[in-house]
Coordinates of C-alpha atoms (C1' of nucleotides) in Angstrom, one line a residue:
Chain A
M232 CA 93.4 77.0 37.5
I233 CA 94.7 78.4 40.5
E234 CA 98.2 76.8 39.7
K235 CA 98.1 79.2 36.7
F236 CA 97.3 82.3 38.6
I237 CA 100.2 81.5 41.1
L238 CA 102.6 80.6 38.0
D239 CA 101.9 83.9 36.7
A240 CA 102.5 85.5 39.9
V241 CA 105.7 83.9 40.2
E242 CA 107.2 85.1 36.8
S243 CA 106.0 88.5 37.7
L244 CA 108.8 88.3 40.2
G245 CA 111.3 87.6 37.5
V246 CA 111.8 83.7 38.0
K247 CA 110.6 80.9 35.8
V248 CA 109.5 77.5 37.4
D249 CA 108.0 74.5 35.4
Y250 CA 105.4 74.0 37.7
A251 CA 103.8 75.3 41.2
E252 CA 103.0 73.1 44.0
V253 CA 99.1 73.3 45.1
E254 CA 97.3 71.3 47.8
I255 CA 94.7 70.8 50.1
P256 CA 95.7 71.7 53.7
K257 CA 95.0 69.0 56.1
R258 CA 94.1 71.2 58.7
A259 CA 91.3 73.6 59.5
G260 CA 92.4 77.1 59.4
Q261 CA 94.9 76.7 56.8
G262 CA 92.5 77.9 54.2
D263 CA 91.1 75.7 51.1
I264 CA 94.1 75.5 48.9
S265 CA 97.5 76.3 49.4
T266 CA 101.1 76.7 48.0
P267 CA 104.4 76.2 49.3
V268 CA 106.2 78.1 46.1
A269 CA 107.6 80.7 48.3
M270 CA 109.8 78.5 50.4
S271 CA 111.1 76.6 47.4
L272 CA 111.9 79.9 46.0
S273 CA 113.7 81.4 48.6
G274 CA 116.9 79.5 47.7
K275 CA 116.6 80.4 44.4
L276 CA 116.0 84.1 44.7
K277 CA 118.2 84.2 48.1
T278 CA 115.3 86.1 49.8
Q279 CA 113.3 85.2 53.1
P280 CA 110.2 82.9 52.0
R281 CA 107.9 85.5 54.2
K282 CA 109.2 88.4 51.5
I283 CA 108.7 86.5 48.4
A284 CA 105.2 85.0 49.9
E285 CA 104.3 88.9 50.7
A286 CA 105.4 89.8 47.0
L287 CA 103.6 86.9 45.3
T288 CA 100.3 87.7 47.3
L289 CA 100.6 91.1 46.1
A290 CA 100.7 90.0 42.6
L291 CA 97.8 87.7 43.1
N292 CA 95.4 90.2 44.6
S293 CA 95.8 92.4 42.2
R294 CA 94.0 90.0 39.6
P295 CA 90.2 90.3 39.2
E296 CA 89.7 86.9 38.6
I297 CA 91.2 86.3 42.4
K298 CA 88.8 88.6 44.1
T299 CA 85.6 86.8 42.5
M300 CA 87.1 83.5 43.6
F301 CA 89.0 84.3 47.2
E302 CA 87.8 85.8 50.2
K303 CA 91.2 86.2 51.6
I304 CA 94.9 85.1 50.8
E305 CA 97.0 84.7 53.8
I306 CA 100.4 84.3 54.6
L307 CA 101.1 81.5 57.6
G308 CA 103.8 79.5 59.1
P309 CA 107.2 79.9 57.4
G310 CA 105.8 81.0 54.5
F311 CA 102.7 79.1 53.2
I312 CA 100.3 81.1 51.2
N313 CA 96.8 80.0 52.0
F314 CA 93.9 80.8 49.7
H315 CA 90.3 81.0 51.4
L316 CA 87.5 80.2 48.9
K317 CA 84.4 82.4 48.6
S318 CA 81.5 80.8 49.3
S319 CA 79.9 82.2 46.4
F320 CA 82.3 80.5 44.4
L321 CA 81.5 77.7 45.8
Y322 CA 77.7 77.8 45.2
E323 CA 78.5 78.7 41.7
R324 CA 80.5 75.5 41.1
L325 CA 77.5 73.4 43.0
N326 CA 75.3 75.0 40.5
M327 CA 77.3 73.7 37.7
L328 CA 77.6 70.4 38.8
Y329 CA 73.7 70.3 39.5
N330 CA 72.6 71.7 36.2
N331 CA 75.4 70.9 33.9
R332 CA 76.9 67.4 34.8
E333 CA 78.5 66.8 32.0
E334 CA 80.6 69.9 31.8
F335 CA 81.5 69.5 35.0
L336 CA 82.8 65.8 35.1
R337 CA 84.4 66.9 31.3
V338 CA 88.2 66.1 32.3
E339 CA 90.2 66.5 29.0
L340 CA 93.6 64.6 29.1
G341 CA 93.5 62.2 26.1
F342 CA 92.2 64.3 23.2
G343 CA 91.2 61.1 21.6
K344 CA 94.3 59.2 21.7
K345 CA 94.2 56.1 21.0
V346 CA 95.2 53.7 23.8
Q347 CA 95.1 49.8 24.4
V348 CA 94.5 48.2 27.9
E349 CA 95.7 44.6 27.4
F350 CA 94.8 42.5 30.9
V351 CA 94.0 39.5 32.1
S352 CA 95.1 37.6 29.3
A353 CA 95.3 34.2 31.6
N354 CA 96.1 31.2 29.8
P355 CA 93.1 29.1 29.0
T356 CA 94.2 26.2 30.9
G357 CA 92.7 26.6 34.1
P358 CA 90.1 28.9 36.4
L359 CA 91.0 32.5 37.2
H360 CA 92.5 32.7 40.1
L361 CA 92.9 36.0 43.0
G362 CA 95.5 37.2 41.1
H363 CA 94.0 37.4 37.7
G364 CA 90.8 39.3 39.3
R365 CA 93.0 41.6 40.9
G366 CA 94.6 42.3 37.4
A367 CA 91.0 42.2 35.8
A368 CA 89.5 44.7 38.3
L369 CA 92.7 47.3 37.8
G370 CA 92.5 46.9 33.9
A371 CA 88.8 47.4 33.8
A372 CA 88.7 50.1 35.9
L373 CA 91.7 52.0 34.4
A374 CA 90.0 51.8 30.7
N375 CA 86.9 53.4 32.3
L376 CA 89.0 55.9 33.7
L377 CA 90.9 56.9 30.5
T378 CA 88.0 56.4 28.5
A379 CA 86.2 59.1 30.7
A380 CA 89.2 61.1 30.3
G381 CA 89.0 61.7 26.9
Y382 CA 90.9 58.6 25.3
A383 CA 89.9 56.3 23.0
V384 CA 90.5 53.0 24.7
E385 CA 90.6 49.3 23.7
K386 CA 90.5 46.5 26.3
E387 CA 92.0 43.2 24.6
F388 CA 92.7 39.7 26.3
Y389 CA 95.7 37.7 24.7
I390 CA 94.8 34.1 24.4
N391 CA 97.7 31.9 24.6
D392 CA 96.4 29.3 22.2
A393 CA 99.5 28.2 20.9
G394 CA 102.1 26.2 22.3
R395 CA 102.9 23.7 25.1
Q396 CA 100.6 24.8 27.8
V397 CA 96.9 24.3 26.2
S398 CA 98.4 21.2 24.5
L399 CA 99.4 20.1 28.0
L400 CA 96.1 20.8 29.0
G401 CA 94.6 18.6 26.1
K402 CA 96.9 15.9 27.4
S403 CA 95.4 16.3 30.7
V404 CA 92.0 15.8 29.6
F405 CA 93.1 13.0 27.7
S406 CA 94.0 11.1 30.5
A407 CA 91.2 12.2 32.5
Y408 CA 89.1 10.7 29.4
H409 CA 91.1 7.4 30.1
L410 CA 90.2 7.3 33.8
L411 CA 86.5 7.5 33.4
F412 CA 86.5 4.5 31.1
N413 CA 89.0 2.9 33.9
S414 CA 91.9 2.6 31.3
E415 CA 95.2 3.5 32.7
K416 CA 96.8 3.6 29.3
Y417 CA 97.2 7.2 29.1
P418 CA 98.8 8.5 32.7
M419 CA 98.5 12.0 33.7
P420 CA 101.5 13.9 32.4
E421 CA 103.9 14.8 35.0
D422 CA 103.1 18.4 35.1
G423 CA 99.7 17.8 33.8
Y424 CA 97.0 19.9 34.8
R425 CA 94.6 18.5 38.0
G426 CA 91.4 20.0 39.2
D427 CA 87.4 19.3 38.8
Y428 CA 87.7 21.4 35.5
V429 CA 90.1 18.6 33.8
E430 CA 87.3 15.9 34.6
V431 CA 84.5 18.0 33.7
I432 CA 85.7 18.4 30.3
A433 CA 86.8 15.0 30.0
K434 CA 83.1 14.0 30.7
D435 CA 81.8 16.3 27.8
I436 CA 84.2 14.8 25.5
A437 CA 83.0 11.2 26.7
E438 CA 79.5 12.4 26.0
T439 CA 80.0 13.6 22.6
Y440 CA 82.5 10.6 21.4
G441 CA 81.9 7.7 23.6
D442 CA 84.9 5.4 24.1
S443 CA 85.6 5.9 20.6
L444 CA 88.7 7.7 21.1
L445 CA 90.2 5.3 23.8
N446 CA 92.5 3.3 21.4
R447 CA 93.9 6.0 19.6
D448 CA 97.2 7.9 19.6
F449 CA 97.3 11.5 21.5
S450 CA 98.6 12.8 18.3
E451 CA 95.5 11.6 16.4
V452 CA 93.0 13.3 18.6
S453 CA 95.1 16.1 19.9
T454 CA 93.0 18.5 18.1
I455 CA 89.8 17.1 19.5
F456 CA 91.3 17.5 23.1
T457 CA 93.6 20.0 23.1
D458 CA 91.2 22.8 20.7
Y459 CA 87.9 21.3 22.7
S460 CA 89.6 21.8 26.1
Y461 CA 90.8 25.3 25.8
K462 CA 87.9 26.8 24.0
K463 CA 85.6 25.3 26.9
M464 CA 88.1 26.8 29.4
L465 CA 88.0 30.1 27.8
K466 CA 84.3 30.5 27.6
W467 CA 84.6 29.9 31.4
I468 CA 87.1 32.5 31.9
E469 CA 85.0 34.8 29.8
D470 CA 81.8 33.8 32.2
D471 CA 83.5 34.6 35.0
L472 CA 84.9 37.9 33.8
S473 CA 81.4 38.8 32.7
A474 CA 80.1 38.3 36.2
F475 CA 82.6 40.4 37.7
S476 CA 81.3 42.9 35.1
V477 CA 84.8 42.7 32.9
T478 CA 84.6 42.7 29.2
F479 CA 86.9 43.1 26.5
D480 CA 86.3 44.7 23.1
R481 CA 88.8 42.1 21.3
W482 CA 90.3 38.9 21.8
Q483 CA 93.6 38.4 20.2
S484 CA 95.0 34.8 19.5
E485 CA 98.4 33.8 19.5
R486 CA 97.4 31.0 17.0
E487 CA 95.8 33.5 14.7
L488 CA 99.4 35.3 14.8
F489 CA 101.2 32.6 13.9
D490 CA 98.8 31.1 10.9
S491 CA 98.4 34.6 9.7
G492 CA 102.1 34.6 9.2
T493 CA 102.3 37.9 11.3
V494 CA 104.8 36.3 13.7
R495 CA 107.2 35.5 10.6
G496 CA 106.8 39.0 9.4
S497 CA 108.2 40.4 12.7
I498 CA 111.0 38.0 12.5
D499 CA 111.9 39.2 9.0
L500 CA 111.4 42.5 9.8
L501 CA 113.9 42.5 12.7
R502 CA 116.1 40.3 10.4
Q503 CA 116.6 42.7 7.9
Q504 CA 117.4 45.4 10.5
G505 CA 120.0 42.9 11.7
Y506 CA 118.8 41.6 15.4
I507 CA 118.4 38.4 14.5
Y508 CA 121.1 35.5 14.3
D509 CA 121.7 31.9 14.1
E510 CA 123.7 29.9 16.8
D511 CA 123.4 26.5 18.1
G512 CA 120.8 25.4 15.8
A513 CA 118.6 28.4 17.4
V514 CA 117.4 31.7 16.1
W515 CA 118.2 34.5 18.4
F516 CA 116.8 37.9 19.1
R517 CA 119.5 40.4 19.8
A518 CA 117.8 41.7 23.3
T519 CA 121.5 43.1 24.3
A520 CA 121.5 45.8 21.9
F521 CA 118.8 47.4 23.3
G522 CA 119.3 47.1 27.2
D523 CA 118.4 43.8 28.0
E524 CA 120.5 41.5 30.2
K525 CA 121.2 38.5 27.6
D526 CA 119.8 37.4 23.8
R527 CA 116.7 35.5 23.7
V528 CA 115.8 32.6 21.6
I529 CA 112.9 33.2 19.5
I530 CA 113.1 29.7 17.8
K531 CA 114.4 26.6 19.4
S532 CA 116.5 24.3 18.1
D533 CA 113.9 21.8 17.8
G534 CA 112.4 24.4 15.4
S535 CA 109.4 25.2 17.6
Y536 CA 108.8 28.8 18.6
T537 CA 109.3 30.0 22.1
Y538 CA 106.5 32.1 23.3
F539 CA 108.8 35.1 23.2
A540 CA 108.3 34.7 19.5
S541 CA 104.8 35.6 19.3
D542 CA 104.8 38.0 22.1
I543 CA 107.2 40.1 19.9
S544 CA 105.2 40.2 17.2
Y545 CA 101.9 40.7 19.0
H546 CA 103.7 43.9 20.7
I547 CA 105.2 45.1 17.3
R548 CA 101.8 44.9 15.8
K549 CA 100.1 46.7 18.7
F550 CA 101.6 49.6 17.5
Q551 CA 101.1 49.5 13.7
R552 CA 97.5 49.0 14.6
G553 CA 98.1 52.6 15.4
F554 CA 97.8 52.8 19.2
D555 CA 99.8 55.9 20.8
E556 CA 100.3 53.9 24.1
C557 CA 99.8 50.4 25.1
I558 CA 99.2 49.4 28.7
N559 CA 100.0 46.0 29.7
I560 CA 98.8 44.7 33.3
W561 CA 101.2 42.0 33.9
G562 CA 101.0 39.8 37.4
A563 CA 104.9 40.9 39.3
D564 CA 105.9 37.5 38.6
H565 CA 106.7 38.6 34.9
H566 CA 108.5 41.8 35.6
G567 CA 111.8 40.0 34.3
Y568 CA 110.3 40.2 31.0
I569 CA 109.8 44.0 30.6
P570 CA 113.2 44.6 29.2
R571 CA 113.0 41.8 26.4
V572 CA 109.5 43.0 25.2
K573 CA 110.7 47.0 25.5
A574 CA 113.8 45.7 23.2
A575 CA 111.6 44.5 21.0
I576 CA 109.6 47.1 20.1
K577 CA 112.5 49.5 19.9
A578 CA 114.2 47.2 17.6
A579 CA 111.2 47.9 15.5
G580 CA 111.7 51.6 16.0
V581 CA 109.0 52.1 18.3
D582 CA 109.7 54.3 21.2
D583 CA 109.5 52.1 24.2
S584 CA 108.1 54.9 26.6
R585 CA 104.8 54.1 24.6
L586 CA 104.9 50.8 26.3
T587 CA 103.7 51.0 30.0
V588 CA 103.8 47.9 31.9
L589 CA 101.4 47.9 35.3
L590 CA 102.4 44.9 37.5
V591 CA 100.3 43.7 40.2
Q592 CA 101.6 42.0 43.2
M593 CA 100.3 38.4 44.3
V594 CA 97.6 38.1 46.1
S595 CA 97.6 35.7 49.2
L596 CA 94.8 34.0 51.2
L597 CA 93.8 34.0 54.8
R598 CA 91.2 32.3 56.3
G599 CA 91.0 31.7 60.1
G600 CA 94.0 34.0 60.3
V601 CA 96.0 31.0 58.7
P602 CA 97.5 31.2 55.0
V603 CA 95.7 29.4 52.7
Q604 CA 97.9 27.0 50.6
M605 CA 97.3 27.0 47.0
S606 CA 98.8 24.4 44.8
K607 CA 98.2 24.5 41.0
R608 CA 99.6 20.9 41.0
A609 CA 97.1 19.0 43.3
G610 CA 94.4 21.5 42.2
E611 CA 94.2 23.1 45.1
F612 CA 93.1 26.7 44.7
I613 CA 90.7 29.2 45.4
T614 CA 89.0 30.7 42.1
L615 CA 88.4 34.1 41.5
S616 CA 84.8 32.3 41.0
D617 CA 84.8 30.9 44.3
L618 CA 85.8 34.6 46.0
M619 CA 82.4 36.1 44.3
D620 CA 80.7 33.3 45.4
E621 CA 81.9 33.9 49.0
I622 CA 82.2 37.5 49.2
G623 CA 80.4 38.7 46.2
A624 CA 81.8 40.9 43.4
D625 CA 81.2 44.2 44.3
T626 CA 83.2 43.6 47.6
A627 CA 85.8 41.7 45.6
R628 CA 86.4 44.4 42.9
F629 CA 86.4 47.2 45.7
I630 CA 89.2 45.4 47.8
F631 CA 91.3 45.2 45.1
L632 CA 91.3 48.8 44.2
T633 CA 91.6 49.7 47.3
R634 CA 95.4 48.7 47.4
R635 CA 97.8 50.3 45.3
P636 CA 98.8 47.4 42.8
D637 CA 102.7 47.2 43.6
S638 CA 101.7 46.2 47.0
Q639 CA 101.3 42.6 48.1
L640 CA 97.7 41.9 49.1
E641 CA 96.5 39.9 51.6
F642 CA 93.0 38.8 51.0
D643 CA 91.6 37.8 54.6
L644 CA 88.3 36.0 54.0
D645 CA 86.8 35.9 57.3
A646 CA 87.6 39.5 57.8
A647 CA 85.9 40.3 54.2
K648 CA 82.6 38.3 55.0
A649 CA 82.6 39.0 58.8
Q650 CA 82.8 42.9 57.8
S651 CA 80.1 42.0 55.0
A652 CA 77.7 44.6 57.2
E653 CA 80.4 47.0 57.8
N654 CA 82.5 46.7 54.6
P655 CA 83.8 49.8 53.0
V656 CA 82.0 48.9 49.6
F657 CA 78.6 48.8 51.5
Y658 CA 79.4 52.7 53.3
V659 CA 79.6 53.9 49.7
Q660 CA 76.7 52.2 48.1
Y661 CA 74.7 53.0 51.5
A662 CA 75.2 56.4 51.1
Y663 CA 74.1 56.5 47.5
A664 CA 71.0 54.4 48.2
R665 CA 70.0 56.5 51.8
I666 CA 70.4 59.8 49.1
N667 CA 67.8 57.7 46.7
S668 CA 65.6 56.7 49.5
I669 CA 65.3 60.4 50.4
F670 CA 64.3 61.0 46.7
N671 CA 61.6 58.7 47.1
K672 CA 60.3 60.2 50.0
A673 CA 60.4 63.7 48.4
N674 CA 58.7 62.4 45.4
E675 CA 55.8 61.3 47.5
R676 CA 55.5 64.6 49.1
G677 CA 55.5 66.0 45.7
I678 CA 58.7 68.2 46.6
Q679 CA 60.2 69.6 43.6
T680 CA 63.6 70.4 43.0
K681 CA 63.2 71.4 39.1
S682 CA 63.0 75.3 39.8
M683 CA 66.1 77.4 38.9
D684 CA 65.7 79.8 41.5
I685 CA 66.7 77.7 44.3
N686 CA 68.8 79.3 46.6
L687 CA 72.1 77.6 47.3
S688 CA 73.2 80.1 49.7
L689 CA 71.2 78.5 52.3
L690 CA 73.5 75.6 52.2
D691 CA 76.1 77.6 55.1
K692 CA 76.3 74.7 57.7
P693 CA 80.3 73.8 58.1
E694 CA 79.1 70.4 57.4
E695 CA 77.4 71.7 53.8
L696 CA 80.6 73.8 52.8
Q697 CA 82.7 70.9 53.3
I698 CA 80.9 68.6 51.2
I699 CA 80.6 71.1 48.3
K700 CA 84.4 71.7 48.8
K701 CA 84.9 67.9 48.5
L702 CA 82.4 67.6 45.4
I703 CA 84.0 70.0 43.3
L704 CA 87.6 68.5 44.0
Y705 CA 86.5 65.5 42.2
P706 CA 87.5 66.5 38.6
L707 CA 90.9 67.2 40.0
I708 CA 90.9 63.7 42.0
F709 CA 89.6 62.1 38.6
E710 CA 92.3 64.2 36.7
N711 CA 95.0 62.8 38.7
A712 CA 94.3 59.5 39.2
A713 CA 93.9 59.0 35.0
R714 CA 97.4 60.9 34.8
A715 CA 98.8 58.7 37.7
R716 CA 97.1 55.6 36.0
E717 CA 95.9 54.7 39.7
P718 CA 92.3 54.1 40.1
H719 CA 92.5 53.2 43.8
R720 CA 92.7 57.2 44.4
I721 CA 89.0 57.2 43.4
T722 CA 87.8 54.6 45.8
F723 CA 89.6 56.5 48.8
Y724 CA 87.9 59.6 47.7
L725 CA 84.5 58.0 47.6
Q726 CA 85.0 56.6 50.9
E727 CA 86.0 60.3 52.3
L728 CA 83.0 61.5 50.5
S729 CA 80.8 59.1 52.1
G730 CA 82.2 59.6 55.4
M731 CA 81.0 63.3 55.1
F732 CA 77.5 62.2 54.1
H733 CA 76.5 59.9 56.8
P734 CA 77.3 62.2 59.4
Y735 CA 75.6 65.3 57.4
Y736 CA 72.8 63.1 57.0
N737 CA 72.7 62.1 61.0
K738 CA 73.2 65.9 62.1
Y739 CA 70.5 67.4 59.9
R740 CA 67.2 66.6 58.0
I741 CA 67.2 66.9 54.6
L742 CA 63.3 66.7 54.4
S743 CA 61.4 68.6 57.0
V744 CA 60.1 66.5 59.9
E745 CA 56.9 64.9 58.4
G746 CA 53.8 66.6 59.9
T747 CA 55.3 70.1 60.4
E748 CA 53.8 72.8 59.0
E749 CA 55.9 73.3 55.4
T750 CA 56.4 77.1 55.0
T751 CA 58.4 78.6 52.2
E752 CA 61.6 79.0 54.4
T753 CA 61.7 75.2 55.1
L754 CA 60.6 74.2 51.4
M755 CA 63.7 76.3 50.3
L756 CA 66.0 74.8 52.9
T757 CA 64.7 71.4 52.0
Q758 CA 65.2 72.1 48.2
A759 CA 68.8 73.5 48.5
R760 CA 69.8 70.4 50.7
L761 CA 68.3 68.2 48.0
I762 CA 70.2 69.7 45.3
L763 CA 73.5 69.0 47.6
C764 CA 72.3 65.5 47.9
E765 CA 71.7 65.0 44.3
S766 CA 75.0 66.0 43.7
I767 CA 76.4 63.7 46.1
K768 CA 74.8 60.8 44.5
T769 CA 76.0 62.1 41.0
I770 CA 79.5 62.3 42.2
I771 CA 79.3 58.5 43.7
E772 CA 77.6 57.2 40.9
A773 CA 80.3 58.7 38.5
G774 CA 82.7 57.1 40.9
L775 CA 81.5 53.6 41.5
K776 CA 80.7 53.1 37.5
I777 CA 84.8 54.2 36.9
L778 CA 85.5 51.4 39.5
G779 CA 83.0 49.1 37.8
V780 CA 81.2 48.5 41.1
T781 CA 77.3 48.7 41.2
A782 CA 75.3 51.9 42.4
P783 CA 72.2 50.4 43.9
E784 CA 69.1 52.0 44.3
R785 CA 68.0 50.3 47.5
M786 CA 69.5 48.2 50.3
Chain B
rG196 C1' 125.1 36.1 43.8
rC197 C1' 122.2 39.9 40.6
rG198 C1' 117.5 42.6 39.6
rC199 C1' 112.2 44.4 40.6
rC200 C1' 108.5 45.1 44.6
rU201 C1' 107.2 45.7 49.6
rG202 C1' 108.0 47.4 55.2
rU203 C1' 103.3 53.4 58.1
rA204 C1' 98.6 52.1 64.6
rG205 C1' 97.0 44.9 67.3
rC206 C1' 94.9 43.8 62.0
rU207 C1' 94.1 45.3 56.5
rC208 C1' 95.9 49.4 54.2
rA209 C1' 95.9 55.0 52.0
rG210 C1' 99.0 59.4 52.1
rU211 C1' 98.0 63.2 46.5
rA212 C1' 105.0 65.3 41.7
rG213 C1' 109.4 66.8 49.8
rG214 C1' 105.6 70.7 53.1
rA215 C1' 102.3 72.5 58.4
rU216 C1' 100.7 69.0 64.5
rA217 C1' 100.6 60.9 60.5
rG218 C1' 95.5 59.5 58.1
rA219 C1' 91.0 55.7 57.1
rG220 C1' 88.6 51.0 57.8
rC221 C1' 88.5 46.7 60.9
rA222 C1' 89.1 45.0 65.9
rA223 C1' 88.4 47.4 71.3
rU224 C1' 85.2 50.5 75.0
rU225 C1' 80.7 53.8 75.9
rG226 C1' 76.3 55.8 74.2
rC227 C1' 72.4 56.9 70.1
rC228 C1' 66.4 54.1 66.0
rU229 C1' 57.7 56.1 67.8
rU230 C1' 61.3 61.6 63.1
rC231 C1' 64.2 61.5 55.4
rU232 C1' 67.4 53.4 55.4
rA233 C1' 71.1 51.6 62.4
rA234 C1' 75.2 48.1 56.1
rG235 C1' 74.7 54.7 60.2
rC236 C1' 76.0 58.4 63.8
rA237 C1' 78.9 60.4 68.5
rA238 C1' 82.7 59.4 71.8
rU239 C1' 87.8 57.1 73.7
rG240 C1' 92.0 54.9 73.6
rG241 C1' 96.1 53.5 70.0
rG242 C1' 102.5 55.4 66.1
rC243 C1' 111.2 56.1 67.2
rC244 C1' 106.3 56.1 59.5
rA245 C1' 111.5 48.2 59.8
rG246 C1' 117.1 50.3 61.8
rG247 C1' 121.4 53.3 60.3
rG248 C1' 123.6 57.3 57.9
rG249 C1' 123.1 61.3 54.1
rU250 C1' 120.5 65.8 50.8
rU251 C1' 117.9 70.9 52.5
rC252 C1' 114.8 75.6 55.1
rG253 C1' 111.9 70.7 55.9
rA254 C1' 112.0 63.8 54.7
rA255 C1' 106.9 58.4 55.6
rU256 C1' 107.9 60.5 50.7
rC257 C1' 114.6 61.7 47.3
rC258 C1' 120.0 59.3 47.8
rC259 C1' 123.6 55.2 50.1
rU260 C1' 123.3 51.1 53.5
rU261 C1' 121.7 46.8 56.6
rC262 C1' 117.5 43.7 57.9
rA263 C1' 113.1 41.5 57.2
rG264 C1' 109.2 39.3 53.5
rG265 C1' 107.6 38.0 48.5
rC266 C1' 108.6 37.7 42.7
rG267 C1' 112.1 36.8 39.2
rC268 C1' 116.9 35.6 36.8
rA269 C1' 115.7 28.9 30.7
rC270 C1' 116.4 26.8 23.7
rC271 C1' 108.6 27.4 29.9
rA272 C1' 104.5 30.0 29.5

RNA sequence: GCGCCUGUAGCUCAGUAGGAUAGAGCAAUUGCCUUCUAAGCAAUGGGCCAGGGGUUCGAAUCCCUUCAGGCGCACCA
């Protein structure tokens, strides 16, 4: 809004710019909002920044809206234009937040555009690890964020249930099954899956079938072992995710893509376009035509498909299903895969800017200051489920969302546990619970805030004005987070807001001291402060909901 | 060797499309509970933003380069 005013003012000087920088100054005395446009313009206009700033201020002051919003506009330093908000404007916004929160919280960026967020998509061959947890936290938060910003979002999990990996799981379970009966006829494959869960599945099968499958060849019983195992695994994955408050709208099976002929269809499509050729007994996709560094095999010389074959088809189909934009969340170790997938959709005539791949970097663990070695082969690793048992889902989720996805995350288990009393997530939740508790007290005393004529201008303490400013900033933070696809901005905002509430709570009383005489004056102040608290609660609740962290009524 | 990501306080990390004097939490020290939840508050210390060049009114942020760490470079997924 303010940006538009500035742009208009700039235009009145006869220059056009694409956007005006608007910032929140860090220091007191520099206003509530500021812009450095005068400085960036000085080169173009060949005029001193201060002169430009003066001209802009003049233009701005001539608008009536400016007069109602701002106390004053001043020029400071080399040419910063600083805006000081009128407190009446603050009260007006606060009133809107309190009385019409939907309207206040509404941010319309998506206009119903269809977006798919595909995330986790872990192979159903083992439990979810911490990297998956990070991806899950990000994906779910991003989906919440975009939904709240007006996009039609679908969350999808892609199941790699075809191919070598699930078959290898089946073989590993087959081997474990033999061991249960002290048979060594079927040793564990070289690169097989170890770990307790393989045994657990084997026992399941042994319960159903007894030893009747012992003297069979794997090829005869592969369906039993492979299918049962990965489905069981998938169930566990779903349970873990659900314990982590992560749900999906759709689970897309890779097998289904093969069985329904979708994969074949996509390959035919690309063949017609001339991007498929045969060489050395294999079938290749001409990825180099679209910027990838080499062409890629999609059908191996032994006739089997590569993972990439179904992936091509999967991604092409996403866009055929009508999504305007698709967001994939991948582990950073897959980054080399991006050019070929983008190449595939480009070959199908889809603008590749409609596919966004967000990479989450690796998660490493620290216990007692020492890195925890994780070896999948030896079956030694801390799973997402272990982590939740150890530090709780909320804490895990909050910590994942307190880091930028593209920085490596070092998870110090001792710190996360030892900190548990002073954990950032509790700090925010505590603010929420505290406010709730105030309202319980207020109810006991029969204090109402529903009457319409509450005088918000009683909120005139510096702390109160600061909190109101922070509150009315939320839609902007939210919008920027959605635009940048960075939920972690919400996390930081919530910590800052809570960091304003707790000191305020400590310094001032919301309710008057019990036993003192209640006058009209004290009652009105109490009511005004209750409205402030209610508004803080609303914003914390909205923010935590985006993050997928619970907002406890009591702690 | 090539490509991608990262390097900010003792530790874990923010830093909003280049802006004003660099931010938070943890850890450390000292205070504050007969009053709305002490999972809280107040106060103190802590920095050549990895190094070096450049771009400009202005750089943690953009470009080049060096160093360090991580991850990729299959007819594996």
